[in-house]
Amino acid sequence: RHNREMDIQTNNKVAISKGGTPIMKRAILFTGAIFVVLFSWMPAYSGEFTPEDAKNLTVKAVDLIEEMGIDKAREILHDKNGGYRQGAKGELYVFVVDWKGFWLVYPPRPSGEGKNVLNVKDPDGKYLVKDMIAITQNKDEGWSEYRWLNPETGKIQHKISYVKRIPGQEMFAAAGSYK
């Protein structure tokens, strides 16, 4: 009997070292399947920010602009500690453009403010600003999808931005995240 128990223990050790028992293999496959089912519905976004984060930041910025006006709000939107630039490098930020296509707030490159970006296209030829203006003129708010240079990766990537009209004004605020 002692020898038989030793043989069973030895055979189990051999089976485990060759990839496990059939029960262990099934458990590992089952765990992997659950992981795939639970997480396959989630879109893969690069960085730490999601479209929902962008939407929330945009809505918050519109409230700020309504309350303070664009000139006072601009200072806060630029401030890395003001709550409107998020991430270690301020990767999630709010930009503001008027319906004529002029950048009113652009935290990554403030020197670009005041420039007209109406005819800016993504690498696929999509007019980004015209699309955003149309969304805010027709529905007040919504999503705009395009491809843009991701400063974190240095690559052109799919970006989705939430755009929202500043009520009573011909301008919108927006923030976006990369896929």
N, CA and C atoms as an extended XYZ file, in Angstrom:
537
Properties=species:S:1:pos:R:3:atomname:S:1:resname:S:1:resid:I:1 pbc="F F F"
N         0.823       -1.184        0.000 N   ARG     1
C         0.000        0.000        0.000 CA  ARG     1
C         0.872        1.256        0.000 C   ARG     1
N         1.911        1.289        0.798 N   HIS     2
C         2.809        2.441        0.854 CA  HIS     2
C         3.415        2.728       -0.519 C   HIS     2
N         3.843        1.681       -1.216 N   ASN     3
C         4.420        1.855       -2.546 CA  ASN     3
C         3.395        2.387       -3.541 C   ASN     3
N         2.130        1.898       -3.409 N   ARG     4
C         1.072        2.365       -4.318 CA  ARG     4
C         0.814        3.866       -4.113 C   ARG     4
N         0.776        4.360       -2.856 N   GLU     5
C         0.594        5.785       -2.588 CA  GLU     5
C         1.754        6.598       -3.156 C   GLU     5
N         2.967        6.088       -3.031 N   MET     6
C         4.137        6.779       -3.577 CA  MET     6
C         4.036        6.871       -5.086 C   MET     6
N         3.572        5.786       -5.752 N   ASP     7
C         3.429        5.792       -7.205 CA  ASP     7
C         2.382        6.828       -7.635 C   ASP     7
N         1.250        6.921       -6.895 N   ILE     8
C         0.204        7.885       -7.231 CA  ILE     8
C         0.751        9.301       -7.072 C   ILE     8
N         1.461        9.586       -5.970 N   GLN     9
C         2.034       10.910       -5.756 CA  GLN     9
C         3.054       11.240       -6.844 C   GLN     9
N         3.874       10.285       -7.193 N   THR    10
C         4.889       10.500       -8.216 CA  THR    10
C         4.229       10.776       -9.566 C   THR    10
N         3.191        9.991       -9.906 N   ASN    11
C         2.491       10.200      -11.177 CA  ASN    11
C         1.823       11.576      -11.221 C   ASN    11
N         1.261       12.033      -10.096 N   ASN    12
C         0.649       13.367      -10.063 CA  ASN    12
C         1.692       14.447      -10.271 C   ASN    12
N         2.870       14.275       -9.650 N   LYS    13
C         3.934       15.265       -9.830 CA  LYS    13
C         4.373       15.315      -11.283 C   LYS    13
N         4.462       14.159      -11.939 N   VAL    14
C         4.847       14.114      -13.340 CA  VAL    14
C         3.773       14.797      -14.190 C   VAL    14
N         2.502       14.495      -13.886 N   ALA    15
C         1.405       15.102      -14.649 CA  ALA    15
C         1.414       16.621      -14.492 C   ALA    15
N         1.645       17.111      -13.279 N   ILE    16
C         1.679       18.546      -13.038 CA  ILE    16
C         2.832       19.187      -13.788 C   ILE    16
N         3.988       18.532      -13.777 N   SER    17
C         5.149       19.115      -14.448 CA  SER    17
C         4.981       19.113      -15.966 C   SER    17
N         4.090       18.289      -16.496 N   LYS    18
C         3.851       18.246      -17.940 CA  LYS    18
C         2.651       19.100      -18.339 C   LYS    18
N         2.240       20.017      -17.462 N   GLY    19
C         1.139       20.895      -17.831 CA  GLY    19
C        -0.066       20.728      -16.941 C   GLY    19
N         0.025       19.890      -15.978 N   GLY    20
C        -1.063       19.773      -15.017 CA  GLY    20
C        -2.008       18.642      -15.340 C   GLY    20
N        -2.870       18.388      -14.390 N   THR    21
C        -3.878       17.349      -14.553 CA  THR    21
C        -4.961       17.867      -15.475 C   THR    21
N        -5.763       16.958      -16.005 N   PRO    22
C        -6.860       17.428      -16.858 CA  PRO    22
C        -7.783       18.420      -16.129 C   PRO    22
N        -7.985       18.240      -14.846 N   ILE    23
C        -8.834       19.162      -14.076 CA  ILE    23
C        -8.177       20.539      -14.010 C   ILE    23
N        -6.865       20.563      -13.784 N   MET    24
C        -6.164       21.851      -13.738 CA  MET    24
C        -6.227       22.549      -15.085 C   MET    24
N        -6.050       21.799      -16.160 N   LYS    25
C        -6.109       22.397      -17.492 CA  LYS    25
C        -7.481       22.999      -17.744 C   LYS    25
N        -8.551       22.278      -17.354 N   ARG    26
C        -9.907       22.792      -17.536 CA  ARG    26
C       -10.120       24.056      -16.706 C   ARG    26
N        -9.598       24.073      -15.489 N   ALA    27
C        -9.762       25.247      -14.620 CA  ALA    27
C        -9.064       26.466      -15.220 C   ALA    27
N        -7.882       26.253      -15.768 N   ILE    28
C        -7.145       27.356      -16.388 CA  ILE    28
C        -7.890       27.860      -17.625 C   ILE    28
N        -8.378       26.957      -18.458 N   LEU    29
C        -9.131       27.351      -19.646 CA  LEU    29
C       -10.421       28.075      -19.260 C   LEU    29
N       -11.107       27.576      -18.238 N   PHE    30
C       -12.344       28.202      -17.777 CA  PHE    30
C       -12.079       29.617      -17.268 C   PHE    30
N       -10.999       29.786      -16.491 N   THR    31
C       -10.642       31.112      -15.976 CA  THR    31
C       -10.313       32.058      -17.126 C   THR    31
N        -9.580       31.585      -18.107 N   GLY    32
C        -9.259       32.402      -19.276 CA  GLY    32
C       -10.507       32.790      -20.056 C   GLY    32
N       -11.428       31.842      -20.202 N   ALA    33
C       -12.679       32.137      -20.921 CA  ALA    33
C       -13.486       33.200      -20.196 C   ALA    33
N       -13.542       33.110      -18.881 N   ILE    34
C       -14.273       34.123      -18.099 CA  ILE    34
C       -13.624       35.488      -18.296 C   ILE    34
N       -12.307       35.552      -18.269 N   PHE    35
C       -11.582       36.810      -18.459 CA  PHE    35
C       -11.933       37.412      -19.820 C   PHE    35
N       -11.926       36.595      -20.865 N   VAL    36
C       -12.234       37.076      -22.212 CA  VAL    36
C       -13.662       37.606      -22.278 C   VAL    36
N       -14.612       36.866      -21.707 N   VAL    37
C       -16.017       37.289      -21.735 CA  VAL    37
C       -16.204       38.593      -20.969 C   VAL    37
N       -15.595       38.707      -19.807 N   LEU    38
C       -15.776       39.898      -18.990 CA  LEU    38
C       -15.148       41.141      -19.596 C   LEU    38
N       -14.020       40.996      -20.247 N   PHE    39
C       -13.290       42.172      -20.702 CA  PHE    39
C       -13.311       42.401      -22.204 C   PHE    39
N       -13.868       41.497      -22.979 N   SER    40
C       -13.861       41.682      -24.431 CA  SER    40
C       -14.780       42.803      -24.882 C   SER    40
N       -15.797       43.124      -24.111 N   TRP    41
C       -16.725       44.199      -24.489 CA  TRP    41
C       -16.119       45.575      -24.289 C   TRP    41
N       -15.056       45.684      -23.510 N   MET    42
C       -14.462       46.979      -23.210 CA  MET    42
C       -13.554       47.426      -24.353 C   MET    42
N       -13.724       48.635      -24.868 N   PRO    43
C       -12.824       49.113      -25.913 CA  PRO    43
C       -11.431       49.342      -25.344 C   PRO    43
N       -10.454       49.183      -26.198 N   ALA    44
C        -9.078       49.395      -25.747 CA  ALA    44
C        -8.695       50.842      -26.006 C   ALA    44
N        -8.508       51.606      -24.951 N   TYR    45
C        -8.092       52.991      -25.089 CA  TYR    45
C        -6.668       53.116      -24.608 C   TYR    45
N        -5.874       53.837      -25.369 N   SER    46
C        -4.493       54.029      -24.958 CA  SER    46
C        -4.457       55.079      -23.857 C   SER    46
N        -3.483       54.965      -23.022 N   GLY    47
C        -3.394       55.907      -21.920 CA  GLY    47
C        -4.394       55.555      -20.848 C   GLY    47
N        -4.557       56.467      -19.916 N   GLU    48
C        -5.404       56.164      -18.774 CA  GLU    48
C        -6.781       56.784      -18.863 C   GLU    48
N        -7.107       57.456      -19.971 N   PHE    49
C        -8.366       58.182      -20.066 CA  PHE    49
C        -9.313       57.556      -21.069 C   PHE    49
N       -10.587       57.558      -20.733 N   THR    50
C       -11.622       56.977      -21.578 CA  THR    50
C       -12.475       58.088      -22.191 C   THR    50
N       -13.308       57.750      -23.166 N   PRO    51
C       -14.227       58.750      -23.699 CA  PRO    51
C       -15.138       59.334      -22.606 C   PRO    51
N       -15.520       58.538      -21.655 N   GLU    52
C       -16.372       59.050      -20.567 CA  GLU    52
C       -15.635       60.112      -19.750 C   GLU    52
N       -14.327       59.911      -19.536 N   ASP    53
C       -13.520       60.933      -18.848 CA  ASP    53
C       -13.522       62.231      -19.653 C   ASP    53
N       -13.376       62.101      -20.966 N   ALA    54
C       -13.363       63.282      -21.839 CA  ALA    54
C       -14.708       64.004      -21.789 C   ALA    54
N       -15.785       63.238      -21.825 N   LYS    55
C       -17.123       63.841      -21.768 CA  LYS    55
C       -17.319       64.595      -20.457 C   LYS    55
N       -16.966       63.956      -19.351 N   ASN    56
C       -17.134       64.593      -18.046 CA  ASN    56
C       -16.328       65.884      -17.936 C   ASN    56
N       -15.101       65.865      -18.453 N   LEU    57
C       -14.259       67.058      -18.406 CA  LEU    57
C       -14.835       68.170      -19.292 C   LEU    57
N       -15.364       67.800      -20.442 N   THR    58
C       -15.973       68.785      -21.344 CA  THR    58
C       -17.172       69.455      -20.683 C   THR    58
N       -18.048       68.663      -20.103 N   VAL    59
C       -19.247       69.205      -19.446 CA  VAL    59
C       -18.848       70.142      -18.303 C   VAL    59
N       -17.856       69.737      -17.538 N   LYS    60
C       -17.355       70.565      -16.427 CA  LYS    60
C       -16.796       71.894      -16.958 C   LYS    60
N       -16.090       71.845      -18.073 N   ALA    61
C       -15.506       73.063      -18.656 CA  ALA    61
C       -16.587       73.993      -19.193 C   ALA    61
N       -17.618       73.439      -19.806 N   VAL    62
C       -18.719       74.267      -20.308 CA  VAL    62
C       -19.367       75.008      -19.137 C   VAL    62
N       -19.562       74.320      -18.023 N   ASP    63
C       -20.130       74.970      -16.833 CA  ASP    63
C       -19.230       76.110      -16.351 C   ASP    63
N       -17.923       75.865      -16.359 N   LEU    64
C       -16.963       76.893      -15.933 CA  LEU    64
C       -17.036       78.120      -16.846 C   LEU    64
N       -17.055       77.890      -18.157 N   ILE    65
C       -17.092       78.995      -19.121 CA  ILE    65
C       -18.402       79.770      -18.983 C   ILE    65
N       -19.498       79.058      -18.779 N   GLU    66
C       -20.792       79.738      -18.576 CA  GLU    66
C       -20.758       80.631      -17.340 C   GLU    66
N       -20.125       80.127      -16.299 N   GLU    67
C       -20.082       80.856      -15.028 CA  GLU    67
C       -19.120       82.043      -15.066 C   GLU    67
N       -17.939       81.856      -15.646 N   MET    68
C       -16.878       82.873      -15.555 CA  MET    68
C       -16.643       83.669      -16.828 C   MET    68
N       -17.089       83.155      -17.950 N   GLY    69
C       -16.745       83.765      -19.225 CA  GLY    69
C       -15.452       83.151      -19.748 C   GLY    69
N       -15.244       83.237      -21.041 N   ILE    70
C       -14.100       82.582      -21.686 CA  ILE    70
C       -12.757       83.144      -21.229 C   ILE    70
N       -12.663       84.458      -21.022 N   ASP    71
C       -11.362       85.039      -20.669 CA  ASP    71
C       -10.870       84.574      -19.302 C   ASP    71
N       -11.729       84.573      -18.304 N   LYS    72
C       -11.319       84.105      -16.977 CA  LYS    72
C       -11.152       82.586      -16.951 C   LYS    72
N       -12.029       81.890      -17.674 N   ALA    73
C       -11.948       80.429      -17.709 CA  ALA    73
C       -10.656       79.962      -18.388 C   ALA    73
N       -10.179       80.708      -19.384 N   ARG    74
C        -8.960       80.338      -20.116 CA  ARG    74
C        -7.793       80.086      -19.160 C   ARG    74
N        -7.615       80.970      -18.183 N   GLU    75
C        -6.512       80.812      -17.224 CA  GLU    75
C        -6.619       79.491      -16.467 C   GLU    75
N        -7.814       79.162      -16.048 N   ILE    76
C        -8.030       77.917      -15.290 CA  ILE    76
C        -7.854       76.702      -16.198 C   ILE    76
N        -8.335       76.792      -17.428 N   LEU    77
C        -8.197       75.674      -18.364 CA  LEU    77
C        -6.731       75.402      -18.715 C   LEU    77
N        -5.895       76.445      -18.673 N   HIS    78
C        -4.458       76.275      -18.936 CA  HIS    78
C        -3.696       75.734      -17.725 C   HIS    78
N        -4.164       76.019      -16.550 N   ASP    79
C        -3.460       75.677      -15.311 CA  ASP    79
C        -3.431       74.167      -15.093 C   ASP    79
N        -2.224       73.590      -15.046 N   LYS    80
C        -2.099       72.141      -14.832 CA  LYS    80
C        -2.645       71.706      -13.476 C   LYS    80
N        -2.777       72.635      -12.554 N   ASN    81
C        -3.323       72.314      -11.236 CA  ASN    81
C        -4.767       72.797      -11.068 C   ASN    81
N        -5.376       73.249      -12.149 N   GLY    82
C        -6.726       73.803      -12.080 CA  GLY    82
C        -7.838       72.773      -12.192 C   GLY    82
N        -7.473       71.504      -12.425 N   GLY    83
C        -8.480       70.458      -12.510 CA  GLY    83
C        -9.009       70.184      -13.905 C   GLY    83
N        -8.530       70.934      -14.891 N   TYR    84
C        -9.008       70.744      -16.255 CA  TYR    84
C        -7.947       70.168      -17.180 C   TYR    84
N        -6.779       69.932      -16.649 N   ARG    85
C        -5.716       69.230      -17.379 CA  ARG    85
C        -5.364       68.033      -16.519 C   ARG    85
N        -5.572       66.869      -17.070 N   GLN    86
C        -5.383       65.660      -16.287 CA  GLN    86
C        -4.289       64.790      -16.874 C   GLN    86
N        -3.685       63.993      -16.012 N   GLY    87
C        -2.582       63.138      -16.422 CA  GLY    87
C        -1.263       63.765      -16.044 C   GLY    87
N        -0.240       62.945      -16.012 N   ALA    88
C         1.086       63.409      -15.605 CA  ALA    88
C         1.587       64.559      -16.479 C   ALA    88
N         1.241       64.528      -17.763 N   LYS    89
C         1.704       65.561      -18.693 CA  LYS    89
C         0.547       66.422      -19.197 C   LYS    89
N        -0.593       66.342      -18.514 N   GLY    90
C        -1.758       67.114      -18.953 CA  GLY    90
C        -2.330       66.592      -20.259 C   GLY    90
N        -2.265       65.254      -20.451 N   GLU    91
C        -2.695       64.659      -21.716 CA  GLU    91
C        -4.185       64.820      -21.992 C   GLU    91
N        -4.994       64.847      -20.943 N   LEU    92
C        -6.426       65.082      -21.140 CA  LEU    92
C        -6.680       66.544      -20.810 C   LEU    92
N        -7.142       67.281      -21.791 N   TYR    93
C        -7.320       68.725      -21.640 CA  TYR    93
C        -8.550       69.155      -22.427 C   TYR    93
N        -9.012       70.346      -22.143 N   VAL    94
C       -10.159       70.921      -22.843 CA  VAL    94
C        -9.654       71.960      -23.833 C   VAL    94
N       -10.186       71.931      -25.036 N   PHE    95
C        -9.917       73.003      -25.992 CA  PHE    95
C       -11.245       73.655      -26.361 C   PHE    95
N       -11.168       74.911      -26.733 N   VAL    96
C       -12.371       75.676      -27.062 CA  VAL    96
C       -12.152       76.335      -28.429 C   VAL    96
N       -13.162       76.213      -29.285 N   VAL    97
C       -13.104       76.760      -30.638 CA  VAL    97
C       -14.421       77.483      -30.911 C   VAL    97
N       -14.342       78.631      -31.589 N   ASP    98
C       -15.598       79.309      -31.944 CA  ASP    98
C       -16.091       78.787      -33.295 C   ASP    98
N       -17.308       79.152      -33.669 N   TRP    99
C       -17.918       78.606      -34.884 CA  TRP    99
C       -17.304       79.153      -36.167 C   TRP    99
N       -16.429       80.119      -36.062 N   LYS   100
C       -15.688       80.588      -37.244 CA  LYS   100
C       -14.401       79.780      -37.417 C   LYS   100
N       -14.104       78.942      -36.412 N   GLY   101
C       -12.928       78.072      -36.496 CA  GLY   101
C       -11.704       78.583      -35.771 C   GLY   101
N       -11.853       79.605      -34.938 N   PHE   102
C       -10.696       80.132      -34.207 CA  PHE   102
C       -10.522       79.411      -32.874 C   PHE   102
N        -9.267       78.978      -32.633 N   TRP   103
C        -8.927       78.384      -31.341 CA  TRP   103
C        -8.996       79.481      -30.285 C   TRP   103
N        -9.819       79.290      -29.289 N   LEU   104
C        -9.898       80.243      -28.187 CA  LEU   104
C        -9.087       79.761      -26.994 C   LEU   104
N        -9.040       78.438      -26.815 N   VAL   105
C        -8.229       77.824      -25.748 CA  VAL   105
C        -7.620       76.549      -26.322 C   VAL   105
N        -6.308       76.435      -26.206 N   TYR   106
C        -5.621       75.218      -26.648 CA  TYR   106
C        -4.411       74.985      -25.743 C   TYR   106
N        -4.619       74.340      -24.587 N   PRO   107
C        -3.554       74.179      -23.594 CA  PRO   107
C        -2.251       73.529      -24.074 C   PRO   107
N        -2.265       72.568      -24.997 N   PRO   108
C        -0.980       71.999      -25.401 CA  PRO   108
C        -0.075       72.989      -26.126 C   PRO   108
N        -0.696       73.982      -26.793 N   ARG   109
C         0.091       74.957      -27.536 CA  ARG   109
C        -0.639       76.306      -27.502 C   ARG   109
N        -0.524       77.014      -26.384 N   PRO   110
C        -1.221       78.304      -26.250 CA  PRO   110
C        -0.870       79.301      -27.361 C   PRO   110
N         0.301       79.177      -27.945 N   SER   111
C         0.681       80.103      -29.023 CA  SER   111
C        -0.228       79.941      -30.243 C   SER   111
N        -0.946       78.824      -30.321 N   GLY   112
C        -1.869       78.599      -31.432 CA  GLY   112
C        -3.221       79.267      -31.240 C   GLY   112
N        -3.471       79.752      -30.036 N   GLU   113
C        -4.754       80.404      -29.770 CA  GLU   113
C        -4.885       81.658      -30.615 C   GLU   113
N        -6.086       81.865      -31.149 N   GLY   114
C        -6.334       82.991      -32.033 CA  GLY   114
C        -6.166       82.621      -33.499 C   GLY   114
N        -5.595       81.456      -33.775 N   LYS   115
C        -5.415       81.012      -35.163 CA  LYS   115
C        -6.670       80.285      -35.641 C   LYS   115
N        -6.904       80.388      -36.931 N   ASN   116
C        -8.058       79.720      -37.506 CA  ASN   116
C        -7.678       78.295      -37.895 C   ASN   116
N        -8.459       77.340      -37.395 N   VAL   117
C        -8.202       75.921      -37.652 CA  VAL   117
C        -9.386       75.271      -38.369 C   VAL   117
N       -10.241       76.096      -38.967 N   LEU   118
C       -11.464       75.611      -39.612 CA  LEU   118
C       -11.180       74.527      -40.645 C   LEU   118
N       -10.105       74.665      -41.390 N   ASN   119
C        -9.830       73.722      -42.485 CA  ASN   119
C        -8.812       72.640      -42.132 C   ASN   119
N        -8.574       72.432      -40.842 N   VAL   120
C        -7.647       71.370      -40.431 CA  VAL   120
C        -8.288       70.012      -40.731 C   VAL   120
N        -7.467       69.133      -41.346 N   LYS   121
C        -7.926       67.786      -41.694 CA  LYS   121
C        -7.092       66.753      -40.941 C   LYS   121
N        -7.702       65.602      -40.714 N   ASP   122
C        -6.928       64.491      -40.160 CA  ASP   122
C        -6.218       63.793      -41.327 C   ASP   122
N        -5.383       62.779      -41.078 N   PRO   123
C        -4.648       62.126      -42.167 CA  PRO   123
C        -5.546       61.476      -43.225 C   PRO   123
N        -6.813       61.238      -42.880 N   ASP   124
C        -7.745       60.650      -43.836 CA  ASP   124
C        -8.524       61.703      -44.615 C   ASP   124
N        -8.232       62.988      -44.360 N   GLY   125
C        -8.902       64.058      -45.080 CA  GLY   125
C       -10.185       64.561      -44.434 C   GLY   125
N       -10.485       64.120      -43.236 N   LYS   126
C       -11.695       64.560      -42.536 CA  LYS   126
C       -11.462       65.948      -41.937 C   LYS   126
N       -12.395       66.864      -42.172 N   TYR   127
C       -12.326       68.206      -41.596 CA  TYR   127
C       -12.806       68.133      -40.145 C   TYR   127
N       -11.862       68.139      -39.222 N   LEU   128
C       -12.183       67.951      -37.804 CA  LEU   128
C       -13.048       69.060      -37.233 C   LEU   128
N       -12.604       70.281      -37.394 N   VAL   129
C       -13.280       71.411      -36.764 CA  VAL   129
C       -14.648       71.632      -37.407 C   VAL   129
N       -14.728       71.489      -38.710 N   LYS   130
C       -16.023       71.622      -39.379 CA  LYS   130
C       -17.012       70.585      -38.844 C   LYS   130
N       -16.529       69.374      -38.616 N   ASP   131
C       -17.373       68.317      -38.058 CA  ASP   131
C       -17.852       68.689      -36.647 C   ASP   131
N       -16.941       69.185      -35.835 N   MET   132
C       -17.287       69.561      -34.459 CA  MET   132
C       -18.274       70.730      -34.431 C   MET   132
N       -18.079       71.692      -35.317 N   ILE   133
C       -19.000       72.833      -35.399 CA  ILE   133
C       -20.388       72.337      -35.807 C   ILE   133
N       -20.444       71.465      -36.809 N   ALA   134
C       -21.733       70.936      -37.266 CA  ALA   134
C       -22.459       70.200      -36.140 C   ALA   134
N       -21.724       69.418      -35.369 N   ILE   135
C       -22.340       68.693      -34.244 CA  ILE   135
C       -22.955       69.683      -33.264 C   ILE   135
N       -22.197       70.714      -32.909 N   THR   136
C       -22.685       71.653      -31.890 CA  THR   136
C       -23.753       72.594      -32.442 C   THR   136
N       -23.778       72.846      -33.732 N   GLN   137
C       -24.839       73.674      -34.323 CA  GLN   137
C       -26.145       72.884      -34.437 C   GLN   137
N       -26.036       71.594      -34.721 N   ASN   138
C       -27.223       70.774      -34.953 CA  ASN   138
C       -27.789       70.104      -33.705 C   ASN   138
N       -26.921       69.693      -32.792 N   LYS   139
C       -27.388       68.931      -31.624 CA  LYS   139
C       -26.908       69.504      -30.292 C   LYS   139
N       -26.147       70.557      -30.300 N   ASP   140
C       -25.532       71.151      -29.111 CA  ASP   140
C       -24.360       70.346      -28.570 C   ASP   140
N       -24.402       69.022      -28.683 N   GLU   141
C       -23.301       68.205      -28.166 CA  GLU   141
C       -23.307       66.837      -28.821 C   GLU   141
N       -22.147       66.177      -28.764 N   GLY   142
C       -22.036       64.834      -29.332 CA  GLY   142
C       -20.572       64.424      -29.485 C   GLY   142
N       -20.365       63.325      -30.183 N   TRP   143
C       -19.029       62.738      -30.351 CA  TRP   143
C       -18.493       63.001      -31.745 C   TRP   143
N       -17.208       63.281      -31.819 N   SER   144
C       -16.510       63.437      -33.091 CA  SER   144
C       -15.333       62.465      -33.082 C   SER   144
N       -15.241       61.659      -34.134 N   GLU   145
C       -14.158       60.676      -34.225 CA  GLU   145
C       -13.255       61.017      -35.404 C   GLU   145
N       -11.970       60.866      -35.188 N   TYR   146
C       -10.980       61.204      -36.205 CA  TYR   146
C        -9.658       60.566      -35.819 C   TYR   146
N        -8.651       60.748      -36.655 N   ARG   147
C        -7.299       60.263      -36.337 CA  ARG   147
C        -6.415       61.477      -36.091 C   ARG   147
N        -5.569       61.368      -35.055 N   TRP   148
C        -4.750       62.512      -34.658 CA  TRP   148
C        -3.453       62.016      -34.038 C   TRP   148
N        -2.444       62.853      -34.029 N   LEU   149
C        -1.161       62.488      -33.432 CA  LEU   149
C        -1.302       62.404      -31.915 C   LEU   149
N        -1.004       61.234      -31.374 N   ASN   150
C        -1.025       61.039      -29.932 CA  ASN   150
C         0.345       61.450      -29.391 C   ASN   150
N         0.394       62.495      -28.564 N   PRO   151
C         1.697       62.956      -28.077 CA  PRO   151
C         2.391       61.940      -27.162 C   PRO   151
N         1.626       61.031      -26.584 N   GLU   152
C         2.219       60.014      -25.712 CA  GLU   152
C         2.974       58.955      -26.511 C   GLU   152
N         2.416       58.556      -27.662 N   THR   153
C         3.020       57.481      -28.451 CA  THR   153
C         3.801       58.004      -29.653 C   THR   153
N         3.533       59.261      -30.056 N   GLY   154
C         4.159       59.800      -31.254 CA  GLY   154
C         3.588       59.211      -32.535 C   GLY   154
N         2.410       58.543      -32.436 N   LYS   155
C         1.798       57.896      -33.588 CA  LYS   155
C         0.420       58.499      -33.854 C   LYS   155
N         0.010       58.429      -35.111 N   ILE   156
C        -1.349       58.817      -35.483 CA  ILE   156
C        -2.269       57.703      -34.983 C   ILE   156
N        -3.285       58.092      -34.198 N   GLN   157
C        -4.207       57.105      -33.638 CA  GLN   157
C        -5.638       57.612      -33.721 C   GLN   157
N        -6.545       56.665      -33.570 N   HIS   158
C        -7.969       57.004      -33.539 CA  HIS   158
C        -8.229       57.801      -32.263 C   HIS   158
N        -8.961       58.909      -32.401 N   LYS   159
C        -9.302       59.739      -31.250 CA  LYS   159
C       -10.796       60.004      -31.279 C   LYS   159
N       -11.393       60.022      -30.114 N   ILE   160
C       -12.808       60.352      -29.999 CA  ILE   160
C       -12.937       61.502      -29.010 C   ILE   160
N       -13.569       62.580      -29.462 N   SER   161
C       -13.716       63.770      -28.627 CA  SER   161
C       -15.191       64.058      -28.397 C   SER   161
N       -15.481       64.476      -27.182 N   TYR   162
C       -16.832       64.916      -26.865 CA  TYR   162
C       -16.862       66.423      -27.031 C   TYR   162
N       -17.806       66.917      -27.823 N   VAL   163
C       -17.927       68.347      -28.091 CA  VAL   163
C       -19.265       68.839      -27.564 C   VAL   163
N       -19.236       70.020      -26.945 N   LYS   164
C       -20.456       70.583      -26.362 CA  LYS   164
C       -20.459       72.092      -26.565 C   LYS   164
N       -21.582       72.578      -27.051 N   ARG   165
C       -21.749       74.014      -27.251 CA  ARG   165
C       -21.817       74.729      -25.914 C   ARG   165
N       -21.200       75.900      -25.849 N   ILE   166
C       -21.367       76.764      -24.686 CA  ILE   166
C       -22.725       77.449      -24.915 C   ILE   166
N       -23.712       77.191      -24.055 N   PRO   167
C       -25.065       77.712      -24.280 CA  PRO   167
C       -25.090       79.223      -24.526 C   PRO   167
N       -25.844       79.593      -25.560 N   GLY   168
C       -26.016       80.996      -25.890 CA  GLY   168
C       -24.842       81.624      -26.618 C   GLY   168
N       -23.815       80.834      -26.911 N   GLN   169
C       -22.635       81.373      -27.592 CA  GLN   169
C       -22.309       80.519      -28.816 C   GLN   169
N       -21.635       81.097      -29.759 N   GLU   170
C       -21.243       80.371      -30.965 CA  GLU   170
C       -19.831       79.824      -30.792 C   GLU   170
N       -19.701       78.909      -29.850 N   MET   171
C       -18.419       78.252      -29.569 CA  MET   171
C       -18.704       76.940      -28.861 C   MET   171
N       -17.695       76.083      -28.857 N   PHE   172
C       -17.833       74.803      -28.158 CA  PHE   172
C       -16.555       74.484      -27.388 C   PHE   172
N       -16.719       73.601      -26.409 N   ALA   173
C       -15.576       73.044      -25.673 CA  ALA   173
C       -15.524       71.558      -26.028 C   ALA   173
N       -14.324       70.994      -25.961 N   ALA   174
C       -14.171       69.572      -26.293 CA  ALA   174
C       -12.956       68.998      -25.563 C   ALA   174
N       -13.002       67.696      -25.362 N   ALA   175
C       -11.860       66.935      -24.840 CA  ALA   175
C       -11.965       65.547      -25.447 C   ALA   175
N       -10.831       64.891      -25.621 N   GLY   176
C       -10.868       63.581      -26.273 CA  GLY   176
C        -9.878       62.594      -25.700 C   GLY   176
N       -10.098       61.327      -26.063 N   SER   177
C        -9.171       60.269      -25.650 CA  SER   177
C        -8.811       59.425      -26.876 C   SER   177
N        -7.657       58.804      -26.795 N   TYR   178
C        -7.145       57.992      -27.904 CA  TYR   178
C        -7.488       56.531      -27.695 C   TYR   178
N        -7.767       55.862      -28.818 N   LYS   179
C        -7.976       54.412      -28.777 CA  LYS   179
C        -6.652       53.746      -29.013 C   LYS   179
